[in-house]
Tab-separated table of C-alpha atoms in Angstrom:
chain	number	residue	atom	x	y	z
D	1	MET	CA	-36.076	-18.062	-13.435
D	2	SER	CA	-33.291	-15.480	-13.572
D	3	VAL	CA	-29.639	-16.105	-12.667
D	4	GLN	CA	-26.824	-13.615	-12.198
D	5	LEU	CA	-23.136	-14.185	-11.403
D	6	GLN	CA	-21.190	-11.272	-9.960
D	7	ALA	CA	-17.476	-11.006	-9.132
D	8	THR	CA	-16.682	-8.417	-6.468
D	9	PRO	CA	-14.314	-6.861	-7.296
D	10	SER	CA	-13.890	-7.959	-10.912
D	11	GLU	CA	-10.288	-6.724	-10.987
D	12	VAL	CA	-8.140	-7.848	-8.092
D	13	ILE	CA	-4.547	-7.382	-7.048
D	14	LEU	CA	-2.449	-10.499	-6.637
D	15	GLY	CA	-2.319	-11.410	-2.955
D	16	LEU	CA	-5.526	-9.538	-2.127
D	17	LYS	CA	-7.421	-11.217	0.700
D	18	SER	CA	-10.977	-10.592	-0.424
D	19	LEU	CA	-12.852	-11.624	-3.559
D	20	GLN	CA	-16.382	-12.925	-3.820
D	21	LEU	CA	-18.156	-14.828	-6.562
D	22	ARG	CA	-21.888	-14.643	-5.914
D	23	CYS	CA	-24.457	-16.561	-7.910
D	24	SER	CA	-27.888	-15.016	-7.315
D	25	TYR	CA	-31.163	-16.424	-8.537
D	26	THR	CA	-34.834	-15.510	-8.446
D	27	THR	CA	-37.539	-18.064	-9.132
D	28	ALA	CA	-41.001	-17.670	-10.532
D	29	THR	CA	-44.071	-19.038	-8.785
D	30	GLY	CA	-43.930	-22.810	-8.651
D	31	GLU	CA	-40.183	-23.069	-9.352
D	32	PHE	CA	-37.811	-24.638	-6.825
D	33	VAL	CA	-34.011	-24.577	-6.993
D	34	THR	CA	-32.247	-27.831	-6.127
D	35	GLY	CA	-28.647	-26.634	-6.324
D	36	VAL	CA	-26.104	-24.249	-7.805
D	37	ASN	CA	-23.095	-25.060	-9.975
D	38	ILE	CA	-20.386	-22.384	-10.312
D	39	GLN	CA	-18.116	-23.075	-13.265
D	40	ALA	CA	-14.914	-21.707	-14.767
D	41	LYS	CA	-13.483	-21.910	-18.252
D	42	ILE	CA	-10.499	-24.251	-18.049
D	43	ASN	CA	-8.577	-25.195	-21.198
D	44	GLY	CA	-11.299	-23.692	-23.344
D	45	GLN	CA	-14.265	-25.406	-21.680
D	46	PHE	CA	-16.505	-24.485	-18.768
D	47	LYS	CA	-15.976	-26.969	-15.962
D	48	SER	CA	-17.618	-27.211	-12.572
D	49	LEU	CA	-15.643	-25.754	-9.665
D	50	ALA	CA	-18.099	-26.013	-6.781
D	51	LEU	CA	-21.516	-27.555	-6.132
D	52	PHE	CA	-24.006	-25.936	-3.769
D	53	TYR	CA	-27.260	-27.244	-2.339
D	54	THR	CA	-30.497	-25.674	-1.125
D	55	PRO	CA	-32.348	-26.814	2.011
D	56	LEU	CA	-34.211	-29.318	-0.191
D	57	VAL	CA	-30.917	-31.229	-0.439
D	58	PRO	CA	-29.224	-30.978	2.975
D	59	LEU	CA	-25.598	-31.421	1.871
D	60	ASN	CA	-22.545	-29.239	2.379
D	61	ALA	CA	-21.197	-27.276	-0.575
D	62	THR	CA	-18.137	-28.982	-2.054
D	63	LEU	CA	-15.336	-28.372	-4.502
D	64	THR	CA	-15.263	-30.636	-7.529
D	65	THR	CA	-12.178	-32.377	-8.875
D	66	ASP	CA	-11.612	-29.507	-11.308
D	67	GLY	CA	-12.004	-27.046	-8.440
D	68	ASN	CA	-9.504	-28.692	-6.100
D	69	TYR	CA	-6.913	-26.002	-6.920
D	70	LEU	CA	-9.040	-23.703	-4.726
D	71	THR	CA	-8.548	-25.872	-1.633
D	72	ASN	CA	-7.597	-23.846	1.466
D	73	ARG	CA	-8.193	-20.587	-0.422
D	74	VAL	CA	-11.984	-20.395	-0.510
D	75	THR	CA	-15.051	-20.724	1.682
D	76	LEU	CA	-18.274	-22.066	0.157
D	77	THR	CA	-21.705	-20.919	1.345
D	78	ASN	CA	-24.915	-22.724	0.396
D	79	PRO	CA	-28.157	-20.908	-0.427
D	80	THR	CA	-30.529	-20.767	2.537
D	81	THR	CA	-33.824	-20.843	0.611
D	82	THR	CA	-35.224	-22.372	-2.559
D	83	GLY	CA	-36.642	-19.067	-3.774
D	84	THR	CA	-34.630	-15.832	-3.896
D	85	ASP	CA	-31.119	-16.481	-2.636
D	86	TYR	CA	-27.498	-16.932	-3.626
D	87	ALA	CA	-24.474	-19.220	-3.404
D	88	VAL	CA	-21.044	-17.771	-2.643
D	89	ILE	CA	-17.403	-18.630	-3.257
D	90	GLN	CA	-15.434	-16.373	-0.903
D	91	PHE	CA	-11.710	-16.187	-1.717
D	92	SER	CA	-9.267	-15.592	1.132
D	93	GLU	CA	-6.230	-15.448	-1.145
D	94	ILE	CA	-5.920	-14.555	-4.824
D	95	ALA	CA	-3.695	-16.492	-7.217
D	96	CYS	CA	-2.879	-15.846	-10.853
D	97	GLU	CA	-4.839	-18.933	-11.886
D	98	ASP	CA	-8.032	-17.244	-10.636
D	99	GLU	CA	-7.993	-15.064	-13.755
D	100	LYS	CA	-10.733	-16.810	-15.712
D	101	GLU	CA	-14.211	-16.597	-17.138
D	102	TYR	CA	-16.881	-17.833	-14.724
D	103	MET	CA	-20.481	-18.901	-15.152
D	104	CYS	CA	-23.237	-20.053	-12.838
D	105	GLN	CA	-25.672	-22.846	-13.673
D	106	VAL	CA	-28.827	-23.307	-11.587
D	107	PRO	CA	-30.926	-26.506	-11.877
D	108	TYR	CA	-34.567	-26.168	-10.827
D	109	THR	CA	-37.965	-27.848	-11.026
D	110	GLY	CA	-41.235	-26.292	-12.060
D	111	SER	CA	-44.585	-27.073	-13.580
D	112	SER	CA	-42.891	-28.168	-16.791
D	113	GLY	CA	-40.429	-30.495	-15.032
D	114	SER	CA	-36.680	-30.118	-14.456
D	115	SER	CA	-34.500	-27.567	-16.240
D	116	THR	CA	-31.387	-25.407	-15.823
D	117	GLU	CA	-30.705	-21.709	-16.222
D	118	ASN	CA	-27.271	-20.198	-16.906
D	119	SER	CA	-25.959	-16.809	-15.904
D	120	SER	CA	-24.013	-14.557	-18.214
D	121	VAL	CA	-20.226	-14.852	-18.029
D	122	ALA	CA	-18.283	-12.945	-15.364
D	123	TYR	CA	-14.551	-12.344	-15.700
D	124	ILE	CA	-11.953	-11.977	-12.963
D	125	ASN	CA	-8.852	-10.040	-13.939
D	126	VAL	CA	-5.806	-10.486	-11.700
D	127	ARG	CA	-3.528	-7.466	-11.573
D	128	VAL	CA	0.071	-7.538	-10.305
D	129	ASN	CA	1.662	-4.347	-9.028
D	130	PRO	CA	5.083	-3.461	-10.453
D	131	GLU	CA	8.188	-3.124	-8.314
D	132	LYS	CA	11.392	-1.142	-8.367
D	133	PRO	CA	13.852	-2.278	-11.051
D	134	ASP	CA	16.043	-5.174	-9.987
D	135	SER	CA	19.171	-3.081	-9.616
D	136	VAL	CA	20.952	0.096	-10.602
D	137	PRO	CA	20.947	0.336	-14.426
D	138	SER	CA	23.997	-1.339	-15.908
D	139	TYR	CA	25.927	0.307	-18.716
D	140	GLU	CA	28.579	-0.498	-21.298
D	141	PRO	CA	31.317	0.490	-21.379
D	142	SER	CA	31.298	0.376	-17.590
D	143	GLY	CA	34.456	2.422	-17.093
D	144	GLY	CA	36.828	4.790	-18.847
D	145	ILE	CA	33.893	6.585	-20.473
D	146	GLU	CA	34.920	9.552	-22.562
D	147	GLU	CA	33.261	12.258	-24.586
D	148	GLY	CA	31.969	10.854	-27.880
D	149	ASN	CA	31.354	7.326	-26.596
D	150	ASP	CA	28.035	5.593	-27.230
D	151	VAL	CA	26.980	4.174	-23.866
D	152	ILE	CA	24.211	1.570	-23.613
D	153	PHE	CA	22.179	1.534	-20.393
D	154	THR	CA	20.043	-1.495	-19.494
D	155	CYS	CA	17.258	-1.874	-16.919
D	156	THR	CA	15.324	-5.013	-15.931
D	157	GLY	CA	12.588	-5.880	-13.457
D	158	ASN	CA	8.942	-6.560	-12.672
D	159	VAL	CA	6.836	-4.144	-14.738
D	160	GLY	CA	3.531	-5.492	-13.435
D	161	LYS	CA	0.408	-6.946	-14.992
D	162	PRO	CA	-1.036	-5.609	-17.206
D	163	GLN	CA	2.381	-4.984	-18.662
D	164	GLY	CA	3.948	-1.661	-17.751
D	165	LYS	CA	7.155	-0.228	-19.135
D	166	PHE	CA	10.376	1.523	-18.212
D	167	ARG	CA	10.955	5.240	-18.682
D	168	TRP	CA	14.425	6.776	-18.788
D	169	VAL	CA	15.570	10.164	-17.515
D	170	ARG	CA	19.009	11.760	-17.840
D	171	TYR	CA	20.008	14.253	-15.142
D	172	ARG	CA	22.954	16.433	-16.065
D	173	ARG	CA	24.542	17.972	-12.976
D	174	ASN	CA	27.193	20.513	-12.195
D	175	SER	CA	30.283	19.789	-10.122
D	176	ASN	CA	28.291	20.491	-6.942
D	177	GLY	CA	25.678	17.877	-7.813
D	178	VAL	CA	22.951	20.405	-8.680
D	179	ILE	CA	20.742	19.299	-11.584
D	180	ILE	CA	21.149	21.660	-14.537
D	181	GLN	CA	19.226	19.693	-17.165
D	182	GLU	CA	16.589	16.948	-17.020
D	183	THR	CA	15.876	14.998	-20.209
D	184	PRO	CA	13.188	12.265	-20.321
D	185	TYR	CA	13.266	9.481	-22.907
D	186	GLU	CA	9.731	8.198	-23.450
D	187	SER	CA	9.986	6.147	-26.641
D	188	GLU	CA	12.489	3.444	-25.668
D	189	THR	CA	10.926	-0.018	-26.056
D	190	THR	CA	10.328	-2.313	-23.089
D	191	THR	CA	10.377	-5.977	-24.073
D	192	ALA	CA	8.671	-8.297	-21.607
D	193	PHE	CA	7.606	-11.878	-20.992
D	194	GLN	CA	5.067	-13.214	-18.522
D	195	ILE	CA	6.213	-15.485	-15.725
D	196	PRO	CA	4.086	-18.674	-15.972
D	197	TRP	CA	3.651	-19.238	-12.251
D	198	LYS	CA	0.338	-19.187	-10.436
D	199	TRP	CA	1.661	-17.062	-7.571
D	200	PHE	CA	3.521	-14.494	-9.636
D	201	CYS	CA	2.102	-14.027	-13.139
D	202	THR	CA	3.681	-10.628	-13.649
D	203	PHE	CA	5.649	-9.416	-16.644
D	204	ARG	CA	9.438	-9.203	-16.531
D	205	GLY	CA	10.663	-6.313	-18.630
D	206	THR	CA	13.943	-5.139	-20.118
D	207	SER	CA	14.710	-1.784	-21.686
D	208	SER	CA	17.845	-0.195	-23.116
D	209	LEU	CA	18.866	3.400	-23.721
D	210	THR	CA	21.806	4.494	-25.877
D	211	LEU	CA	23.333	7.909	-25.200
D	212	LYS	CA	26.035	9.731	-27.153
D	213	ILE	CA	28.151	11.044	-24.301
D	214	GLU	CA	29.144	14.701	-24.222
D	215	GLN	CA	31.268	16.865	-21.946
D	216	LEU	CA	28.112	18.026	-20.156
D	217	ASP	CA	27.442	14.423	-19.145
D	218	ASN	CA	30.312	14.430	-16.679
D	219	ASN	CA	28.741	13.671	-13.283
D	220	VAL	CA	25.501	12.605	-15.018
D	221	ILE	CA	22.900	10.341	-13.392
D	222	VAL	CA	20.673	8.108	-15.535
D	223	ARG	CA	17.404	6.913	-14.007
D	224	CYS	CA	15.159	4.006	-14.959
D	225	GLN	CA	11.609	4.197	-13.585
D	226	ILE	CA	8.321	2.333	-13.909
D	227	VAL	CA	5.335	3.563	-15.907
D	228	TYR	CA	2.266	1.486	-15.028
D	229	GLN	CA	-1.158	1.935	-16.606
D	230	ASN	CA	0.133	5.188	-18.137
D	231	VAL	CA	1.132	6.608	-14.743
D	232	THR	CA	4.769	7.273	-13.868
D	233	LYS	CA	5.489	5.669	-10.501
D	234	GLY	CA	7.713	8.253	-8.882
D	235	SER	CA	9.095	5.991	-6.154
D	236	LEU	CA	9.654	2.928	-8.364
D	237	TYR	CA	13.041	3.697	-9.857
D	238	LYS	CA	16.717	2.892	-9.699
D	239	GLN	CA	19.439	5.196	-10.961
D	240	THR	CA	23.139	5.081	-11.655
D	241	TYR	CA	25.719	6.624	-9.419
D	242	PRO	CA	27.299	9.797	-10.878
D	243	ILE	CA	29.200	8.804	-14.016
D	244	ASN	CA	32.681	10.158	-14.621
D	245	VAL	CA	33.203	11.323	-18.212
D	246	TYR	CA	36.706	12.033	-19.496
D	247	TYR	CA	37.196	14.904	-21.925
D	248	SER	CA	40.277	16.574	-23.337
D	249	VAL	CA	41.698	19.876	-22.140
D	250	ARG	CA	39.940	22.982	-23.508
D	251	ASN	CA	39.125	26.622	-22.757
D	252	VAL	CA	42.735	27.554	-21.981
D	253	GLN	CA	42.937	31.163	-20.776
D	254	VAL	CA	45.990	33.255	-19.810
D	255	SER	CA	45.604	36.339	-17.607
D	256	LYS	CA	47.976	38.823	-15.981
D	257	SER	CA	47.962	40.362	-12.529
D	258	SER	CA	47.505	43.904	-13.826
D	259	THR	CA	45.249	45.500	-16.414
D	260	ASN	CA	48.181	47.580	-17.731
D	261	THR	CA	48.783	47.403	-21.475
D	262	PHE	CA	52.505	47.834	-20.848
D	263	PHE	CA	54.785	47.776	-17.831
D	264	ALA	CA	57.479	50.204	-16.800
D	265	ILE	CA	61.031	48.968	-16.551
D	266	GLY	CA	61.751	47.962	-12.975
D	267	ALA	CA	58.102	47.629	-12.035
D	268	GLY	CA	57.119	44.972	-9.529
D	269	PRO	CA	56.785	41.308	-10.502
D	270	ILE	CA	54.237	40.448	-13.210
D	271	THR	CA	52.157	37.357	-12.428
D	272	LEU	CA	50.689	35.311	-15.277
D	273	LYS	CA	47.964	32.754	-14.609
D	274	CYS	CA	46.807	29.892	-16.816
D	275	THR	CA	43.391	28.238	-16.400
D	276	SER	CA	41.650	25.496	-18.358
D	277	ASP	CA	38.911	22.891	-18.311
D	278	GLY	CA	39.272	19.145	-18.710
D	279	ASN	CA	38.632	15.827	-17.024
D	280	PRO	CA	40.873	14.644	-15.507
D	281	ALA	CA	41.488	18.166	-14.273
D	282	VAL	CA	44.573	19.729	-15.822
D	283	THR	CA	47.585	19.870	-13.511
D	284	ASP	CA	50.304	19.871	-16.174
D	285	TYR	CA	51.053	23.419	-17.347
D	286	THR	CA	54.232	24.440	-19.192
D	287	TRP	CA	55.268	28.017	-20.051
D	288	TYR	CA	57.214	29.195	-23.098
D	289	LYS	CA	58.263	32.436	-24.721
D	290	GLU	CA	57.302	32.823	-28.353
D	291	SER	CA	60.863	33.876	-29.143
D	292	LYS	CA	62.196	30.621	-27.704
D	293	TYR	CA	59.206	28.333	-28.078
D	294	TYR	CA	61.110	25.077	-27.667
D	295	VAL	CA	62.698	26.087	-24.380
D	296	PRO	CA	60.317	25.837	-21.405
D	297	ILE	CA	60.673	28.688	-18.948
D	298	GLY	CA	58.422	27.356	-16.192
D	299	THR	CA	55.754	24.889	-15.077
D	300	GLY	CA	52.563	25.118	-13.055
D	301	SER	CA	49.487	27.249	-13.541
D	302	ILE	CA	51.287	30.462	-12.435
D	303	TYR	CA	54.403	32.059	-13.931
D	304	VAL	CA	56.026	35.169	-12.419
D	305	ILE	CA	58.202	37.621	-14.350
D	306	ASN	CA	60.455	38.903	-11.593
D	307	ASN	CA	62.999	40.742	-13.745
D	308	VAL	CA	60.912	43.445	-15.428
D	309	VAL	CA	63.330	44.592	-18.133
D	310	VAL	CA	62.973	45.370	-21.820
D	311	ASN	CA	64.272	42.027	-23.054
D	312	GLU	CA	61.485	40.274	-21.165
D	313	THR	CA	58.993	41.783	-23.604
D	314	ASP	CA	57.519	38.789	-25.395
D	315	THR	CA	54.434	36.693	-26.023
D	316	TYR	CA	54.120	34.182	-23.205
D	317	ILE	CA	52.542	30.835	-24.083
D	318	CYS	CA	50.863	28.420	-21.671
D	319	VAL	CA	50.461	24.793	-22.795
D	320	ALA	CA	47.911	22.819	-20.748
D	321	GLN	CA	47.833	19.027	-20.877
D	322	ASN	CA	45.763	16.120	-19.577
D	323	SER	CA	45.768	12.374	-20.223
D	324	PHE	CA	43.292	9.481	-20.094
D	325	ASN	CA	42.792	6.044	-21.603
D	326	GLY	CA	46.440	5.952	-22.715
D	327	ARG	CA	46.307	9.207	-24.689
D	328	THR	CA	47.577	12.727	-24.024
D	329	PHE	CA	45.860	15.946	-25.090
D	330	ASN	CA	47.154	19.507	-25.050
D	331	MET	CA	45.970	22.999	-25.892
D	332	ASN	CA	47.627	26.394	-25.549
D	333	ASN	CA	46.914	30.081	-25.355
D	334	SER	CA	49.120	33.135	-25.000
D	335	ILE	CA	49.377	36.706	-23.784
D	336	HIS	CA	51.694	39.510	-24.909
D	337	ILE	CA	53.641	41.389	-22.245
D	338	GLN	CA	55.128	44.758	-23.238
D	339	ILE	CA	57.836	46.182	-20.962
D	340	GLY	CA	58.952	49.759	-21.547
D	341	GLU	CA	57.876	51.952	-24.425
């Protein structure tokens, strides 16, 4: 007598509609099978799930008390002969509790009397596909972020079974939204726990990423995506909206409307222009002469010298200023204008 138990497939996805446990047996001459007993390991012990009968015992296959959890999810098929045949549990719906070790026991009679033969153990592994993270990654602080801040991003969701993980990616972008730098973070830990429910035995995961924010992170997007069975799932991600990063005024430059090194007395107006970088964008510009530094001579990014005379020769200073989070920042630069010889 030989007995074999086969699970097809042996790894199934939760909710799959097709799984078969088949107990096959082959008898020797003079041996007759009287039934089949498919068992599962429950609480550390193999217990009978379903009893099957051959034509020698004309009864319908039935679930046992320990197998009642399969009610309305399986179809039982008796063997049709007492020689070479099989008994089948056909699953129409897979639940997490179907992940078990299974064994088949076949009682039979022969020339030496009654006996039983056991199959080797078959194992059904229930896999749960991951899903997109629950929501857009949260982050702290959630507003008023400025250069130099440490910002903590957090992502949660169903990472699947076997347990997957989250992968982080930072996308630095220019002011037009074009990605200028992509930085993956592969080593951040995903902590997870398994949901103890027969219909959803997946792992819930949480991962955090801490970034030291820089000027280049203005308009940044941070993405959290699923890695499952060592494969990055490109469509399973959520990402932040573009993040505004405050930074103080810098890169102040002063230019003039002409490339002349000096200007003739009575020449046309000389236009000076002040530019800078900062977020919020700089709109507060104040102009001074070096000779009278404490007396402003104009405001705005452009200053025009209309009266081109000798006593207007001076070093012109532009002070640029921006403010955020209750603080004000300023930076200046200058240009020398020579009028006459």
